[in-house]
Amino acid sequence: MNKTRTGIIRDYDASRLSVKIALVIVYILCGLIVLVAMFPIYWVIMAGFMNLREFMSSTNIHPEAFELARYTQTWRQLGIMRNYLNSLYLILGSVFFALVSNGLLAYGLSILKPKGWGIIHKLVMVSLLIPTTLALVPLFMSLTRFGLVGFFTPLWMAAGANAFYVVVFRQFFLSLPSSLIDAGRIDGCTQMGIFMRIVMPLSKPICVVITIFTVNGAWSDFLLPFLVLRGTPWQTVMVRLFEFSTQQTINHDDLMRAVVFSMIPPIILFFFFQKKLTENIVSVGIKG
Amino acid sequence: MLPGIALFTFFLWVPLLQSVRMSFYRTVNIELVEFVGLQNYISIFGRQEFQQALRNTFVYTGWSLLIGFLVPIFLALVIGETLRGRGFFRTAAYLPNILPGLAAMILFSRFFSAEPTGVINIIMSWIDRGPFTFLTETNMVIPIIVLVSTWRGAGATALIYMAGLAGINPELYEAATIDGAGIFRRIRHITIPAIFNLGSTLLILQIIAVFQIMYEPMVLTAGGPDNASLSLMLYMWNLAFSGVMDMGRASAVAVITALILLCFTALYSFVNKRRTEWE
């Protein structure tokens, strides 16, 4: 392999002994980083193989036996399948709203620019700075007042009001060549037609990124979903997990298995889109 | 554009304004009962829990500056020096970030369990230490929570730093080497200045994020022991949603938090402006 060093240590340093030792230390540190990052995940999977007695008393990391039946039993007993499907509904609707609503708003703010767009843009930028958790209390109150509590609708719509996605979309739209949009206009496209036929197809890469973030966000979020969905048959995996963890209505070994169940989809998603995620986090600059 | 504006209005802007309005009202359940002026604020400031939460939130911020800010830079520097396996190291460091935060917190509540069966205590027993009572120790609980959220977030932040480091012009390093600069002097005079701006931006973003810390202590310790890990946002949640439904006072806490955050942001943009002028 013909790679060159891109770090602080350059190729011309690499022959010195002290530098070689430093590089060994670097690799040892990297090994430690991997260990620290992976070990908790490894442990919880192992803990899932323990039964209650073992989990409460064992001072070993590894279980006495690897019985997959323990996982399948918890899966059936708690009816996690239902929650998986609910999470899926939540995700599908959220992705739709996240793309269409934020996309259209960004389109308006970057290309259409109707009268007063500057004010809206400022407001969006300000909402980027103010944490959304602060809006939680009044939001819950108005949702209750409008009778929107109890189904996914408000959660789907909330995905359509993400200031961060708007900024990402807008930045991308601004980089599109305006000649293409002008061409569409000359050929008699309506504004909506330009958005659907020209802007969106060109924006596939950014749509993929937003989709991945939305999927992961919708899967992991539990505060607003808990307030909206508690006590209904529509509880998502995270809402269930949150109830388990706060109300202690579950055995500890089952809880660990539920944790594993909640981690599986994001990990699968991650391995499929690993490259996209790690590359785009840089250009997009956000963490989950 | 309209659906977007409508959703933003309903889900963000109106609630934020309402938050301010509600903080001046006495509420029963979800109804505003009467205008009470600053009464909510006065009663909040008088409560010991609030004072504790306010203090704790600053302690969280302090620890996260120490741990949460430096760890990603360290990760980026170390992983950036590797030649082989860099992709793997990057992926591994980033992996915790995609796990659901809630799941990670439940996991760590067992990890740091005070029993001899807690994972850290098992590891400690291999070298004949402990058992420690991590999360029930008043002055250890916040650093541990910060450590756990750093475990989750550091990989992602490190990726941003790595991109910054990769953007450094290699000729700078070469020139410095010719001038006789060793590795540490290169770090001091080239690497650190190069990521300084990036670092200060990420720093302010981090302060804003840490200030909202809520579900981490909620799941790990429920704010305990003795409110030692209670944060402002968690206090707000408790007021609003756990039993009493005191929406008015909860809003007052939210408004105070928002004001502090705005101060940080203003300070940041002021410092930023000063620096660019000065340069």
Coordinates of C-alpha atoms in Angstrom, one line a residue:
Chain A
M1 CA 0.0 0.0 0.0
N2 CA 1.2 3.4 -0.9
K3 CA -0.4 5.6 1.6
T4 CA 1.3 8.7 3.0
R5 CA 0.9 10.0 6.5
T6 CA -1.5 12.9 6.8
G7 CA -1.1 13.5 10.5
I8 CA 1.4 15.5 12.5
I9 CA 4.0 12.7 12.1
R10 CA 5.1 12.8 8.5
D11 CA 6.8 10.1 6.4
Y12 CA 10.2 11.6 6.8
D13 CA 9.9 11.2 10.6
A14 CA 8.9 7.6 10.5
S15 CA 12.4 6.2 10.4
R16 CA 13.5 7.6 13.7
L17 CA 13.3 5.2 16.6
S18 CA 11.5 7.6 19.0
V19 CA 8.9 8.2 16.4
K20 CA 8.5 4.5 15.9
I21 CA 7.9 4.1 19.6
A22 CA 5.4 6.9 19.4
L23 CA 3.6 5.2 16.6
V24 CA 3.3 2.0 18.6
I25 CA 1.8 4.0 21.5
V26 CA -0.6 5.6 19.0
Y27 CA -1.8 2.1 17.9
I28 CA -2.1 1.0 21.5
L29 CA -4.2 4.0 22.3
C30 CA -6.4 3.3 19.2
G31 CA -6.8 -0.3 20.4
L32 CA -7.9 1.1 23.8
I33 CA -10.4 3.5 22.1
V34 CA -11.9 0.6 20.2
L35 CA -12.1 -1.4 23.4
V36 CA -13.8 1.4 25.4
A37 CA -16.2 2.1 22.6
M38 CA -17.2 -1.5 21.9
F39 CA -17.1 -3.2 25.3
P40 CA -20.4 -1.8 26.8
I41 CA -22.2 -3.0 23.7
Y42 CA -20.6 -6.4 23.9
W43 CA -21.4 -6.6 27.6
V44 CA -25.1 -5.9 27.2
I45 CA -25.4 -8.6 24.6
M46 CA -23.7 -11.0 26.9
A47 CA -25.9 -9.9 29.9
G48 CA -28.9 -10.7 27.7
F49 CA -28.0 -14.4 27.8
M50 CA -28.2 -14.5 31.6
N51 CA -31.4 -15.4 33.5
L52 CA -32.5 -13.2 36.4
R53 CA -30.7 -15.1 39.2
E54 CA -27.5 -15.1 37.2
F55 CA -27.8 -11.5 36.3
M56 CA -28.4 -10.4 39.9
S57 CA -25.6 -12.4 41.4
S58 CA -23.0 -13.3 38.9
T59 CA -19.7 -11.5 39.0
N60 CA -18.7 -12.6 35.6
I61 CA -18.9 -10.8 32.3
H62 CA -19.9 -13.9 30.4
P63 CA -23.1 -15.9 31.0
E64 CA -23.0 -19.6 32.1
A65 CA -24.6 -20.7 28.8
F66 CA -25.6 -19.1 25.5
E67 CA -29.3 -19.8 25.2
L68 CA -30.8 -17.8 22.4
A69 CA -34.2 -19.0 23.7
R70 CA -33.9 -16.4 26.4
Y71 CA -33.9 -13.6 23.8
T72 CA -36.8 -15.1 21.9
Q73 CA -38.8 -15.7 25.0
T74 CA -38.5 -12.1 26.1
W75 CA -39.3 -11.0 22.6
R76 CA -42.6 -12.9 22.7
Q77 CA -43.5 -12.2 26.3
L78 CA -43.2 -8.5 26.0
G79 CA -44.7 -8.4 22.5
I80 CA -41.8 -6.3 21.1
M81 CA -42.9 -7.1 17.5
R82 CA -45.9 -4.8 17.9
N83 CA -43.5 -2.0 19.1
Y84 CA -41.2 -2.6 16.2
L85 CA -44.0 -2.1 13.8
N86 CA -45.1 1.0 15.6
S87 CA -41.6 2.4 15.4
L88 CA -41.7 1.7 11.7
Y89 CA -44.9 3.7 11.2
L90 CA -43.4 6.5 13.2
I91 CA -40.3 6.4 11.0
L92 CA -42.1 6.3 7.7
G93 CA -44.3 9.3 8.5
S94 CA -41.4 11.2 10.0
V95 CA -39.2 10.8 6.9
F96 CA -42.0 11.9 4.7
F97 CA -42.6 15.1 6.7
A98 CA -38.9 15.7 7.2
L99 CA -38.2 15.7 3.5
V100 CA -41.3 17.4 2.2
S101 CA -41.9 20.1 4.8
N102 CA -38.3 21.0 5.5
G103 CA -37.3 20.6 1.8
L104 CA -40.1 22.9 0.6
L105 CA -39.3 25.5 3.3
A106 CA -35.6 25.5 2.3
Y107 CA -36.6 25.7 -1.3
G108 CA -38.6 28.8 -0.6
L109 CA -35.8 30.3 1.4
S110 CA -33.1 29.6 -1.1
I111 CA -34.7 29.8 -4.6
L112 CA -38.2 31.3 -4.6
K113 CA -37.4 34.0 -2.0
P114 CA -40.9 35.5 -1.7
K115 CA -41.4 38.7 0.2
G116 CA -40.5 38.5 3.8
W117 CA -38.3 35.4 3.4
G118 CA -35.5 37.1 5.3
I119 CA -37.7 37.2 8.5
I120 CA -38.5 33.5 8.2
H121 CA -34.9 32.7 7.6
K122 CA -33.9 34.6 10.8
L123 CA -36.6 32.8 12.8
V124 CA -35.3 29.4 11.5
M125 CA -31.7 30.3 12.4
V126 CA -32.8 31.4 15.9
S127 CA -34.7 28.2 16.5
L128 CA -31.5 26.4 15.7
L129 CA -30.0 28.0 18.9
I130 CA -32.9 27.5 21.2
P131 CA -33.3 23.9 22.4
T132 CA -36.5 22.2 21.4
T133 CA -36.9 20.7 24.9
L134 CA -37.9 24.2 26.1
A135 CA -40.9 24.0 23.8
L136 CA -41.9 20.6 25.3
V137 CA -44.3 21.9 28.0
P138 CA -46.4 24.3 26.0
L139 CA -46.3 22.0 23.0
F140 CA -47.8 19.2 25.1
M141 CA -50.4 21.5 26.4
S142 CA -51.6 22.6 22.9
L143 CA -51.5 19.1 21.6
T144 CA -53.7 18.0 24.5
R145 CA -56.1 20.9 23.9
F146 CA -56.4 20.1 20.2
G147 CA -56.9 16.4 21.0
L148 CA -53.9 15.3 19.0
V149 CA -52.5 13.2 21.8
G150 CA -52.7 9.4 21.3
F151 CA -51.5 8.9 17.7
F152 CA -48.4 9.4 15.6
T153 CA -49.7 12.5 13.8
P154 CA -48.1 15.2 16.0
L155 CA -44.8 13.2 16.0
W156 CA -44.8 13.0 12.2
M157 CA -45.5 16.7 11.9
A158 CA -42.8 17.6 14.5
A159 CA -40.3 16.0 12.2
G160 CA -41.4 18.5 9.6
A161 CA -40.2 21.4 11.7
N162 CA -36.5 20.8 12.1
A163 CA -34.5 23.9 11.8
F164 CA -31.3 22.0 11.3
Y165 CA -32.6 20.1 8.3
V166 CA -33.8 23.3 6.7
V167 CA -30.4 24.8 7.0
V168 CA -28.8 21.7 5.5
F169 CA -31.3 21.6 2.6
R170 CA -30.9 25.3 2.0
Q171 CA -27.2 25.1 1.8
F172 CA -27.4 22.4 -0.7
F173 CA -30.1 24.1 -2.8
L174 CA -27.9 27.3 -3.0
S175 CA -25.2 25.2 -4.5
L176 CA -27.4 24.0 -7.4
P177 CA -26.7 25.7 -10.7
S178 CA -29.4 28.4 -11.2
S179 CA -29.3 27.8 -14.9
L180 CA -31.1 24.5 -14.5
I181 CA -33.9 26.2 -12.5
D182 CA -34.1 29.0 -15.0
A183 CA -34.3 26.4 -17.8
G184 CA -37.2 24.7 -16.1
R185 CA -39.0 28.0 -15.7
I186 CA -38.5 28.9 -19.4
D187 CA -39.9 25.5 -20.4
G188 CA -43.0 26.4 -18.5
C189 CA -42.6 24.4 -15.3
T190 CA -44.7 25.5 -12.3
Q191 CA -42.9 26.3 -9.1
M192 CA -44.0 23.0 -7.7
G193 CA -43.0 21.3 -10.9
I194 CA -39.5 22.7 -10.6
F195 CA -39.2 21.5 -7.0
M196 CA -40.5 18.0 -7.8
R197 CA -38.8 17.5 -11.2
I198 CA -35.6 19.4 -11.0
V199 CA -34.6 20.3 -7.4
M200 CA -35.5 17.1 -5.6
P201 CA -33.9 14.6 -8.2
L202 CA -30.7 16.7 -8.0
S203 CA -30.8 16.6 -4.2
K204 CA -30.8 12.9 -3.8
P205 CA -27.5 12.7 -1.8
I206 CA -28.7 15.3 0.7
C207 CA -32.1 13.6 0.9
V208 CA -30.4 10.3 1.8
V209 CA -28.5 12.0 4.6
I210 CA -31.6 13.7 6.0
T211 CA -33.5 10.4 5.7
I212 CA -30.8 8.5 7.7
F213 CA -30.8 11.2 10.4
T214 CA -34.6 11.2 10.6
V215 CA -34.8 7.4 10.8
N216 CA -32.3 7.3 13.6
G217 CA -33.9 10.3 15.3
A218 CA -37.4 8.9 15.1
W219 CA -36.2 5.5 16.3
S220 CA -34.3 6.9 19.3
D221 CA -36.6 9.8 20.4
F222 CA -38.7 9.1 23.5
L223 CA -39.6 12.3 25.3
L224 CA -42.3 13.7 23.1
P225 CA -43.4 10.2 21.9
F226 CA -43.8 9.2 25.6
L227 CA -46.0 12.1 26.3
V228 CA -48.1 11.6 23.1
L229 CA -48.3 7.8 23.0
R230 CA -48.2 6.6 26.6
G231 CA -51.1 4.3 27.5
T232 CA -52.0 3.7 23.8
P233 CA -51.4 0.6 21.7
W234 CA -49.1 2.7 19.5
Q235 CA -46.1 2.8 21.8
T236 CA -42.8 2.6 20.0
V237 CA -39.9 0.6 21.2
M238 CA -38.3 3.6 22.9
V239 CA -41.5 4.5 24.7
R240 CA -41.8 1.0 26.0
L241 CA -38.2 1.0 27.1
F242 CA -38.6 4.3 28.8
E243 CA -41.6 3.0 30.8
F244 CA -39.6 -0.1 31.7
S245 CA -36.8 2.0 33.0
T246 CA -38.8 4.5 35.0
Q247 CA -41.6 2.3 36.4
Q248 CA -39.6 -0.8 37.2
T249 CA -42.4 -3.1 35.9
I250 CA -39.9 -5.5 34.4
N251 CA -37.2 -7.9 35.5
H252 CA -33.7 -6.7 35.1
D253 CA -32.6 -9.5 32.8
D254 CA -35.6 -8.8 30.5
L255 CA -34.7 -5.1 30.6
M256 CA -31.2 -5.9 29.3
R257 CA -32.7 -7.9 26.4
A258 CA -35.1 -5.1 25.6
V259 CA -32.0 -2.8 25.5
V260 CA -30.4 -5.1 23.0
F261 CA -33.6 -5.2 20.9
S262 CA -33.7 -1.5 20.8
M263 CA -30.0 -1.3 19.6
I264 CA -30.3 -3.8 16.8
P265 CA -32.0 -1.7 14.1
P266 CA -29.7 1.3 14.5
I267 CA -26.7 -0.9 14.3
I268 CA -27.9 -2.6 11.1
L269 CA -28.7 0.9 9.7
F270 CA -25.2 1.9 10.6
F271 CA -23.5 -0.9 8.9
F272 CA -25.4 -0.3 5.7
F273 CA -24.8 3.4 5.6
Q274 CA -21.6 3.6 7.6
K275 CA -19.7 5.4 4.9
K276 CA -22.4 7.9 4.2
L277 CA -22.8 8.7 7.9
T278 CA -19.2 9.2 8.7
E279 CA -18.6 11.2 5.6
N280 CA -21.6 13.4 6.0
I281 CA -21.4 14.1 9.6
V282 CA -18.4 16.2 8.6
S283 CA -20.1 18.2 5.9
V284 CA -23.3 18.4 7.9
G285 CA -21.6 18.7 11.2
I286 CA -24.2 17.3 13.6
K287 CA -24.3 14.5 16.1
G288 CA -27.3 12.5 16.9
Chain B
M1 CA -43.2 26.7 1.8
L2 CA -46.4 27.1 3.7
P3 CA -46.6 23.7 5.3
G4 CA -43.1 24.2 6.6
I5 CA -43.9 27.6 8.1
A6 CA -47.1 26.2 9.6
L7 CA -45.3 23.3 11.2
F8 CA -42.5 25.5 12.5
T9 CA -45.1 27.9 13.9
F10 CA -47.1 25.3 15.6
F11 CA -44.3 23.1 16.9
L12 CA -41.6 25.6 17.7
W13 CA -42.3 29.3 17.6
V14 CA -45.7 29.4 19.2
P15 CA -44.7 27.0 22.0
L16 CA -41.6 29.0 22.7
L17 CA -43.6 32.2 23.0
Q18 CA -46.3 30.5 25.0
S19 CA -43.6 29.2 27.3
V20 CA -42.8 32.8 28.2
R21 CA -46.4 33.7 28.6
M22 CA -47.2 30.7 30.7
S23 CA -44.4 31.5 33.1
F24 CA -46.4 34.5 34.3
Y25 CA -49.6 32.5 35.0
R26 CA -50.8 30.2 37.7
T27 CA -51.9 27.0 36.0
V28 CA -54.1 24.1 36.9
N29 CA -53.5 21.0 34.7
I30 CA -53.3 22.5 31.2
E31 CA -55.4 25.6 31.8
L32 CA -54.0 29.1 32.5
V33 CA -55.9 30.3 35.6
E34 CA -54.7 33.7 36.4
F35 CA -52.0 36.2 35.7
V36 CA -49.6 36.2 38.7
G37 CA -46.7 38.4 37.4
L38 CA -43.4 37.3 38.6
Q39 CA -44.8 35.0 41.3
N40 CA -43.7 31.8 39.6
Y41 CA -40.1 33.1 39.3
I42 CA -40.0 34.2 42.9
S43 CA -41.2 31.0 44.2
I44 CA -38.9 29.0 41.9
F45 CA -35.8 30.9 43.1
G46 CA -36.8 30.3 46.7
R47 CA -36.9 26.5 46.2
Q48 CA -33.9 24.6 47.3
E49 CA -34.3 22.1 44.5
F50 CA -34.1 24.9 41.9
Q51 CA -30.9 26.4 43.4
Q52 CA -29.4 22.9 43.4
A53 CA -30.4 22.3 39.8
L54 CA -29.0 25.6 38.7
R55 CA -25.7 24.9 40.5
N56 CA -25.6 21.3 39.1
T57 CA -26.1 22.5 35.6
F58 CA -23.1 24.7 35.8
V59 CA -21.1 21.8 37.3
Y60 CA -22.2 19.6 34.4
T61 CA -21.0 22.3 32.0
G62 CA -17.7 22.6 33.8
W63 CA -17.0 18.9 33.8
S64 CA -18.0 18.6 30.2
L65 CA -15.5 21.3 29.3
L66 CA -12.9 19.2 31.0
I67 CA -13.9 15.8 29.7
G68 CA -16.3 16.3 26.8
F69 CA -14.3 18.9 25.1
L70 CA -10.8 17.4 25.2
V71 CA -11.7 13.7 24.5
P72 CA -12.8 14.3 20.9
I73 CA -9.7 16.3 20.2
F74 CA -7.6 13.6 21.6
L75 CA -9.4 10.9 19.6
A76 CA -9.0 12.9 16.4
L77 CA -5.3 13.5 17.0
V78 CA -4.6 9.8 17.8
I79 CA -6.7 8.3 15.1
G80 CA -5.3 10.8 12.6
E81 CA -1.8 9.5 13.2
T82 CA -2.6 5.9 12.2
L83 CA -1.9 4.7 8.7
R84 CA -3.5 1.3 8.6
G85 CA -6.9 0.6 10.0
R86 CA -7.9 4.2 10.3
G87 CA -11.3 3.6 8.8
F88 CA -11.9 0.9 11.3
F89 CA -10.8 3.0 14.3
R90 CA -13.0 5.8 13.1
T91 CA -16.0 3.6 12.7
A92 CA -15.5 2.0 16.1
A93 CA -15.2 5.4 17.8
Y94 CA -18.4 6.6 16.1
L95 CA -20.5 3.5 16.8
P96 CA -21.7 4.5 20.2
N97 CA -23.2 7.6 18.7
I98 CA -25.8 5.7 16.7
L99 CA -27.1 3.8 19.7
P100 CA -30.4 5.2 21.2
G101 CA -29.4 7.4 24.1
L102 CA -32.0 5.9 26.3
A103 CA -30.7 2.4 25.7
A104 CA -27.2 3.5 26.4
M105 CA -28.2 5.1 29.7
I106 CA -30.1 2.0 30.9
L107 CA -27.0 0.0 29.9
F108 CA -24.7 2.2 31.9
S109 CA -27.0 2.3 35.0
R110 CA -26.0 -1.4 35.3
F111 CA -22.5 -0.8 34.3
F112 CA -21.9 1.6 37.2
S113 CA -24.1 -0.2 39.6
A114 CA -22.9 0.0 43.2
E115 CA -23.3 -3.8 43.7
P116 CA -20.4 -6.1 43.3
T117 CA -22.2 -7.3 40.2
G118 CA -21.9 -3.9 38.5
V119 CA -19.5 -4.2 35.5
I120 CA -17.0 -1.6 36.6
N121 CA -16.9 -3.2 40.0
I122 CA -16.3 -6.6 38.5
I123 CA -13.4 -5.2 36.5
M124 CA -12.1 -3.4 39.7
S125 CA -12.2 -6.7 41.6
W126 CA -9.8 -8.2 39.1
I127 CA -7.2 -5.7 40.4
D128 CA -8.5 -6.1 44.0
R129 CA -10.2 -2.7 44.3
G130 CA -13.7 -1.6 45.2
P131 CA -16.5 -2.2 45.2
F132 CA -17.2 1.5 44.5
T133 CA -20.6 3.2 44.9
F134 CA -20.4 5.3 41.8
L135 CA -23.8 6.8 41.2
T136 CA -24.8 7.1 44.8
E137 CA -21.8 9.3 45.6
T138 CA -22.7 12.9 45.7
N139 CA -19.6 14.3 44.2
M140 CA -18.9 11.5 41.7
V141 CA -22.3 11.3 40.1
I142 CA -22.0 14.3 37.7
P143 CA -18.6 13.4 36.4
I144 CA -19.8 9.9 35.7
I145 CA -22.8 11.2 33.8
V146 CA -20.6 13.5 31.8
L147 CA -18.3 10.6 31.1
V148 CA -21.1 8.4 29.8
S149 CA -22.5 11.1 27.5
T150 CA -19.0 11.7 26.3
W151 CA -18.7 8.0 25.5
R152 CA -21.8 8.5 23.3
G153 CA -20.9 11.7 21.6
A154 CA -17.1 11.9 21.3
G155 CA -16.8 9.8 18.2
A156 CA -19.0 12.1 16.2
T157 CA -17.3 15.3 17.3
A158 CA -13.9 13.7 16.6
L159 CA -14.9 13.1 13.0
I160 CA -15.4 16.9 12.6
Y161 CA -12.0 17.5 14.1
M162 CA -10.5 14.9 11.9
A163 CA -11.9 16.7 8.8
G164 CA -10.4 19.9 10.2
L165 CA -7.0 18.3 10.8
A166 CA -7.0 16.8 7.3
G167 CA -7.5 20.3 5.9
I168 CA -4.2 21.5 7.2
N169 CA -1.8 22.3 4.4
P170 CA 1.0 19.7 4.6
E171 CA 3.5 22.2 3.5
L172 CA 3.2 23.9 6.8
Y173 CA 4.4 20.8 8.5
E174 CA 7.2 20.4 6.0
A175 CA 8.3 24.0 6.5
A176 CA 8.3 23.6 10.2
T177 CA 10.3 20.5 10.0
I178 CA 12.9 22.2 7.9
D179 CA 13.0 24.9 10.5
G180 CA 13.8 22.2 13.1
A181 CA 10.4 21.8 14.8
G182 CA 9.9 18.5 16.5
I183 CA 6.6 16.7 16.7
F184 CA 5.4 18.5 19.9
R185 CA 6.3 21.9 18.6
R186 CA 4.4 21.1 15.4
I187 CA 1.3 20.2 17.5
R188 CA 1.7 23.4 19.5
H189 CA 2.3 25.8 16.7
I190 CA 0.5 24.3 13.7
T191 CA -2.1 21.8 14.7
I192 CA -3.7 23.6 17.7
P193 CA -3.9 27.0 16.0
A194 CA -5.4 25.3 12.9
I195 CA -8.3 23.8 14.8
F196 CA -8.7 26.7 17.2
N197 CA -11.7 28.2 15.4
L198 CA -13.4 24.9 14.9
G199 CA -12.8 24.1 18.5
S200 CA -14.4 27.3 19.8
T201 CA -17.4 26.8 17.7
L202 CA -17.8 23.2 18.9
L203 CA -17.2 24.4 22.4
I204 CA -20.2 26.7 22.4
L205 CA -22.4 24.1 20.7
Q206 CA -21.4 21.7 23.4
I207 CA -22.2 24.2 26.2
I208 CA -25.6 24.6 24.7
A209 CA -26.1 20.9 24.5
V210 CA -24.9 20.1 28.0
F211 CA -27.1 22.8 29.4
Q212 CA -30.1 20.9 28.3
I213 CA -28.9 17.6 29.8
M214 CA -32.1 15.9 31.0
Y215 CA -32.7 12.3 30.2
E216 CA -29.2 11.1 31.1
P217 CA -29.6 11.9 34.8
M218 CA -33.3 11.0 34.6
V219 CA -32.5 7.4 33.6
L220 CA -29.2 6.9 35.4
T221 CA -30.0 8.4 38.8
A222 CA -33.4 10.1 38.6
G223 CA -31.6 13.3 39.7
G224 CA -30.3 11.7 42.9
P225 CA -28.6 11.0 45.2
D226 CA -30.3 13.9 47.1
N227 CA -30.7 15.9 44.0
A228 CA -27.0 15.9 43.4
S229 CA -27.4 15.3 39.7
L230 CA -30.7 17.2 39.2
S231 CA -30.4 19.5 36.1
L232 CA -32.5 22.4 35.2
M233 CA -34.2 20.6 32.3
L234 CA -34.9 17.6 34.5
Y235 CA -36.3 19.8 37.1
M236 CA -38.6 21.3 34.5
W237 CA -39.7 17.8 33.4
N238 CA -40.4 16.8 37.0
L239 CA -42.5 19.9 37.6
A240 CA -44.5 19.5 34.4
F241 CA -44.9 15.8 33.9
S242 CA -44.3 13.8 37.1
G243 CA -47.5 14.0 39.1
V244 CA -48.0 17.7 39.9
M245 CA -48.3 19.2 36.4
D246 CA -47.1 22.6 37.5
M247 CA -46.8 24.0 34.0
G248 CA -46.4 27.6 35.1
R249 CA -43.4 27.0 37.2
A250 CA -42.0 24.5 34.7
S251 CA -42.2 27.3 32.1
A252 CA -40.4 29.7 34.4
V253 CA -37.6 27.2 34.7
A254 CA -37.5 26.8 30.9
V255 CA -37.4 30.6 30.4
I256 CA -34.5 31.0 32.9
T257 CA -32.6 28.3 31.1
A258 CA -33.2 29.9 27.7
L259 CA -32.0 33.2 29.0
I260 CA -28.8 31.7 30.3
L261 CA -28.2 30.0 27.0
L262 CA -28.8 33.2 25.1
C263 CA -26.1 34.9 27.3
F264 CA -23.7 32.2 26.3
T265 CA -24.5 32.6 22.6
A266 CA -24.2 36.4 22.9
L267 CA -20.9 36.0 24.7
Y268 CA -19.7 33.7 22.0
S269 CA -20.6 35.9 19.1
F270 CA -19.0 38.9 20.9
V271 CA -15.8 37.0 21.4
N272 CA -15.8 35.8 17.9
K273 CA -16.3 39.3 16.5
R274 CA -13.6 40.8 18.7
R275 CA -11.2 38.2 17.5
T276 CA -11.9 38.7 13.8
E277 CA -11.5 42.5 14.3
W278 CA -8.3 42.0 16.2
E279 CA -6.9 39.7 13.5

